[in-house]
Short mmCIF file of C-alpha atoms in Angstrom, two decimals:
data_model
loop_
_atom_site.label_atom_id
_atom_site.label_comp_id
_atom_site.label_asym_id
_atom_site.label_seq_id
_atom_site.Cartn_x
_atom_site.Cartn_y
_atom_site.Cartn_z
CA TYR N 19 -0.21 -0.01 -0.20
CA GLY N 20 3.18 2.22 -0.29
CA ASN N 21 4.36 1.78 3.31
CA PRO N 22 7.70 0.40 3.52
CA VAL N 23 8.60 -2.70 5.79
CA ASP N 24 11.48 -2.85 8.11
CA MET N 25 13.88 -3.39 5.22
CA GLY N 26 16.98 -2.75 7.30
CA ALA N 27 15.99 -5.53 9.74
CA LEU N 28 14.79 -7.83 7.05
CA LYS N 29 18.20 -7.50 5.33
CA GLU N 30 19.66 -8.41 8.47
CA ALA N 31 17.78 -11.38 9.18
CA ALA N 32 18.29 -12.73 5.48
CA GLY N 33 22.01 -11.93 5.43
CA GLY N 34 22.46 -14.87 8.35
CA TYR N 35 21.32 -17.55 6.38
CA ASP N 36 22.65 -16.06 2.57
CA ILE N 37 18.86 -15.68 1.41
CA PRO N 38 18.09 -13.06 -1.47
CA VAL N 39 15.95 -10.31 -0.88
CA LEU N 40 13.50 -9.02 -3.23
CA GLU N 41 11.53 -6.29 -2.88
CA ASP N 42 8.00 -5.53 -4.01
CA ALA N 43 8.01 -1.97 -4.30
CA CYS N 44 5.03 -1.88 -6.99
CA GLN N 45 2.77 0.31 -4.79
CA ALA N 46 5.67 2.47 -3.14
CA HIS N 47 7.05 4.76 -6.13
CA GLY N 48 8.88 7.38 -4.37
CA ALA N 49 8.64 5.68 -0.53
CA ILE N 50 11.92 6.21 1.69
CA HIS N 51 13.08 3.75 4.38
CA ARG N 52 15.77 4.89 6.82
CA GLY N 53 16.69 7.71 4.10
CA ARG N 54 16.93 5.31 1.21
CA PRO N 55 14.39 4.91 -1.45
CA VAL N 56 12.51 1.52 -1.92
CA GLY N 57 14.34 -0.16 -4.91
CA GLY N 58 17.74 0.34 -3.28
CA TRP N 59 17.55 -2.05 -0.29
CA GLY N 60 17.04 -5.72 -1.65
CA ASP N 61 18.96 -7.63 -4.48
CA ALA N 62 16.60 -6.51 -6.82
CA ALA N 63 13.28 -4.71 -6.81
CA ALA N 64 10.13 -4.32 -9.11
CA PHE N 65 7.84 -1.50 -9.59
CA SER N 66 4.68 -1.84 -11.60
CA PHE N 67 3.48 0.98 -13.99
CA TYR N 68 0.19 -0.38 -14.07
CA PRO N 69 -2.23 2.91 -14.56
CA THR N 70 -3.33 2.97 -11.47
CA LYS N 71 0.01 2.98 -9.57
CA ASN N 72 1.21 6.20 -7.99
CA LEU N 73 3.40 6.49 -11.04
CA GLY N 74 1.26 4.77 -13.80
CA GLY N 75 1.59 4.57 -17.57
CA LEU N 76 -1.48 4.75 -20.03
CA GLY N 77 -0.97 0.74 -20.16
CA GLU N 78 1.17 -2.28 -19.03
CA GLY N 79 4.65 -2.07 -18.03
CA GLY N 80 7.20 -2.24 -15.32
CA LEU N 81 10.77 -1.83 -14.07
CA VAL N 82 13.23 -4.07 -12.28
CA THR N 83 15.85 -2.43 -10.22
CA THR N 84 19.31 -3.81 -8.81
CA GLY N 85 22.75 -2.65 -8.04
CA GLU N 86 23.86 -6.30 -9.05
CA PRO N 87 25.68 -6.06 -12.53
CA GLU N 88 25.00 -10.24 -13.00
CA VAL N 89 21.06 -9.95 -12.15
CA ALA N 90 20.64 -7.06 -14.54
CA ASP N 91 22.32 -8.64 -17.51
CA ARG N 92 20.25 -11.75 -16.44
CA ILE N 93 17.03 -9.53 -16.60
CA ARG N 94 17.90 -7.97 -19.83
CA VAL N 95 17.98 -11.50 -21.48
CA LEU N 96 14.87 -12.72 -19.69
CA ARG N 97 12.60 -10.05 -21.04
CA ASN N 98 13.53 -10.17 -24.49
CA HIS N 99 12.93 -13.98 -25.28
CA GLY N 100 16.15 -14.91 -23.52
CA GLU N 101 18.17 -13.47 -26.36
CA SER N 102 21.78 -12.60 -25.33
CA SER N 103 22.47 -11.26 -28.89
CA ARG N 104 20.41 -11.33 -31.76
CA TYR N 105 18.67 -14.74 -32.54
CA ARG N 106 21.08 -16.17 -29.79
CA HIS N 107 18.80 -17.69 -26.83
CA GLU N 108 20.83 -18.27 -23.98
CA ARG N 109 17.74 -19.35 -21.71
CA LEU N 110 13.95 -19.49 -22.18
CA GLY N 111 12.41 -16.00 -21.33
CA PHE N 112 9.31 -13.54 -22.09
CA ASN N 113 8.25 -11.11 -24.04
CA ALA N 114 8.29 -8.23 -21.37
CA ARG N 115 9.72 -5.42 -23.26
CA MET N 116 7.68 -1.92 -22.63
CA SER N 117 6.74 -0.01 -25.46
CA ALA N 118 8.66 3.26 -26.54
CA PHE N 119 5.38 4.93 -26.01
CA GLN N 120 5.00 4.08 -22.16
CA GLY N 121 8.45 5.13 -21.53
CA ALA N 122 7.62 8.46 -22.85
CA VAL N 123 4.38 9.09 -21.19
CA LEU N 124 6.39 8.04 -17.80
CA ASN N 125 8.78 9.97 -18.41
CA VAL N 126 6.69 13.00 -18.61
CA LYS N 127 4.86 12.08 -15.49
CA LEU N 128 7.85 11.14 -13.66
CA ALA N 129 8.43 15.03 -12.91
CA TYR N 130 4.92 15.31 -11.08
CA LEU N 131 5.43 12.02 -8.85
CA ASP N 132 6.65 14.20 -6.17
CA ALA N 133 3.73 16.34 -5.97
CA TRP N 134 1.31 14.01 -6.44
CA ASN N 135 2.96 11.90 -3.63
CA GLY N 136 2.74 15.16 -1.54
CA VAL N 137 -1.22 15.42 -2.38
CA ARG N 138 -1.76 11.78 -1.19
CA ALA N 139 0.16 12.18 1.86
CA HIS N 140 -2.16 15.34 2.78
CA LEU N 141 -5.20 13.83 2.04
CA ALA N 142 -4.22 10.59 3.83
CA GLU N 143 -3.24 12.84 7.23
CA ARG N 144 -6.69 14.22 6.86
CA TYR N 145 -8.23 10.55 7.04
CA ARG N 146 -5.98 9.54 9.85
CA GLU N 147 -6.98 12.76 11.95
CA ASN N 148 -10.46 12.35 11.70
CA LEU N 149 -10.63 8.26 11.58
CA SER N 150 -8.65 8.25 14.70
CA ASP N 151 -11.92 9.12 16.80
CA LEU N 152 -13.60 5.83 15.57
CA GLU N 153 -10.63 3.65 16.75
CA ALA N 154 -12.80 3.16 19.90
CA SER N 155 -15.45 1.61 17.96
CA GLY N 156 -13.09 -1.02 16.44
CA LEU N 157 -11.84 0.68 13.18
CA ARG N 158 -7.88 0.39 12.81
CA LEU N 159 -5.56 2.52 10.95
CA LEU N 160 -2.54 0.86 9.70
CA GLN N 161 0.47 2.68 10.81
CA ALA N 162 3.53 3.31 8.94
CA THR N 163 6.67 1.64 9.46
CA PRO N 164 9.22 3.83 12.28
CA GLU N 165 11.84 5.83 10.03
CA SER N 166 9.69 5.55 6.88
CA GLU N 167 7.90 7.99 4.49
CA PRO N 168 5.29 6.16 3.18
CA VAL N 169 3.62 7.41 -0.37
CA ALA N 170 -0.14 6.28 0.45
CA HIS N 171 -1.18 4.29 -2.55
CA LEU N 172 -3.86 3.16 -0.90
CA LEU N 173 -5.73 4.30 2.36
CA VAL N 174 -6.48 0.82 3.81
CA VAL N 175 -8.35 0.42 7.48
CA LEU N 176 -9.48 -2.70 9.25
CA VAL N 177 -12.83 -2.72 10.31
CA GLU N 178 -15.65 -5.41 11.84
CA GLU N 179 -18.22 -6.06 9.40
CA ARG N 180 -16.44 -5.31 6.29
CA ASP N 181 -18.85 -6.36 3.69
CA ARG N 182 -21.93 -4.56 5.13
CA ILE N 183 -19.76 -1.32 5.68
CA MET N 184 -18.65 -1.72 2.11
CA GLU N 185 -22.54 -2.35 0.72
CA GLU N 186 -23.87 0.59 2.45
CA LEU N 187 -21.24 3.21 1.60
CA ALA N 188 -21.78 1.98 -2.25
CA GLU N 189 -25.44 2.85 -1.40
CA ALA N 190 -24.40 6.00 -0.53
CA GLY N 191 -22.33 6.50 -3.72
CA ILE N 192 -18.70 5.95 -2.24
CA GLN N 193 -16.85 3.09 -3.84
CA THR N 194 -14.35 1.48 -1.82
CA ARG N 195 -12.21 -1.83 -2.80
CA VAL N 196 -11.29 -4.88 -1.25
CA PHE N 197 -7.87 -5.64 -2.46
CA TYR N 198 -6.21 -9.23 -2.07
CA PRO N 199 -9.62 -10.98 -0.06
CA GLU N 200 -8.01 -14.31 -0.35
CA PRO N 201 -4.44 -14.87 1.52
CA LEU N 202 -1.55 -16.07 -0.86
CA TYR N 203 -1.15 -19.41 0.89
CA ARG N 204 -4.83 -20.35 0.13
CA GLN N 205 -4.71 -19.90 -3.54
CA PRO N 206 -4.87 -22.67 -5.94
CA ALA N 207 -1.59 -21.75 -7.20
CA PHE N 208 0.16 -22.49 -3.97
CA SER N 209 -1.90 -25.48 -2.57
CA HIS N 210 1.25 -27.79 -3.28
CA LEU N 211 2.92 -25.90 -0.77
CA VAL N 212 0.90 -25.69 2.02
CA GLU N 213 -0.09 -28.58 4.76
CA ASP N 214 -3.70 -29.62 5.48
CA GLY N 215 -4.78 -27.49 8.54
CA PHE N 216 -2.18 -24.85 7.90
CA THR N 217 -3.54 -21.63 8.87
CA LEU N 218 -2.04 -17.96 9.65
CA PRO N 219 -4.72 -16.49 12.08
CA VAL N 220 -3.48 -12.84 11.48
CA THR N 221 -3.45 -12.93 7.97
CA GLU N 222 -6.79 -14.42 8.04
CA GLU N 223 -8.12 -11.49 10.18
CA ILE N 224 -6.52 -8.95 7.79
CA SER N 225 -7.87 -9.79 4.80
CA ARG N 226 -11.49 -10.53 6.78
CA LYS N 227 -11.31 -6.85 7.48
CA THR N 228 -9.04 -4.86 5.28
CA LEU N 229 -10.86 -2.15 3.24
CA SER N 230 -9.44 0.54 1.02
CA LEU N 231 -11.01 3.94 1.16
CA PRO N 232 -11.07 6.44 -1.61
CA LEU N 233 -7.94 8.03 -2.39
CA TYR N 234 -6.21 9.86 -5.36
CA PRO N 235 -4.57 13.02 -6.58
CA GLY N 236 -7.46 14.72 -7.82
CA MET N 237 -9.55 13.94 -4.70
CA ARG N 238 -10.81 17.25 -2.74
CA ILE N 239 -10.66 17.38 1.02
CA GLU N 240 -14.37 17.97 1.14
CA SER N 241 -14.77 14.18 -0.52
CA VAL N 242 -12.48 13.09 2.32
CA ASP N 243 -14.92 14.39 5.32
CA ALA N 244 -17.58 12.72 3.29
CA VAL N 245 -15.96 9.58 3.27
CA VAL N 246 -15.35 9.85 7.32
CA ALA N 247 -19.15 11.00 8.03
CA ALA N 248 -20.45 8.17 6.13
CA LEU N 249 -18.13 5.77 8.03
CA THR N 250 -18.85 7.11 11.65
CA ASP N 251 -22.90 6.97 10.91
CA LEU N 252 -21.97 2.88 10.00
CA ILE N 253 -19.99 1.83 12.73
#
């Protein structure tokens, strides 16, 4: 959601076991942890340029960052059918080349990223100030990681009776979303990795309660207040 995890602690833990650290920075363009931008902590990091992201194109696209020359060379080969040179395929690869048009669009929008992130942060702070009164009623706000500067890709709360509240907000003309309603370990693609009876209770609780409220750079403060007012009536 644009909030970095504690990458310092993660790197320290992984380093003791020689485990590579791959950052999923797809929602965190411009986020910072301990003074360092995300995308520069792990052995490699992935950014998405899907149109809804903080830095989005007009179609599909993405970026991988890495400080490891060998990793960079491998990614360049993989993205282009595994070719190391014209018609020489070193490995099985993909057709994952982003178009020049998307690159041109993103290059223009990049100049506005900090300003858009600033608007998101302002709106998110307004939400937090006004929603704090509802914490006594069971609503929970996700807290920023210490020493981090999130970019508020989404404004996510945890709330009981999430489905009811979502439906009644829709009736009031307020669109909300539930991202990742099914934990990854319960997805069919990973069923072969999970033993029968295995469960992650905290993950299950979050999946059941998570709700994303409207947030985008063009949103007005008055709209944030309207969402908060509607939530207050429902909780």
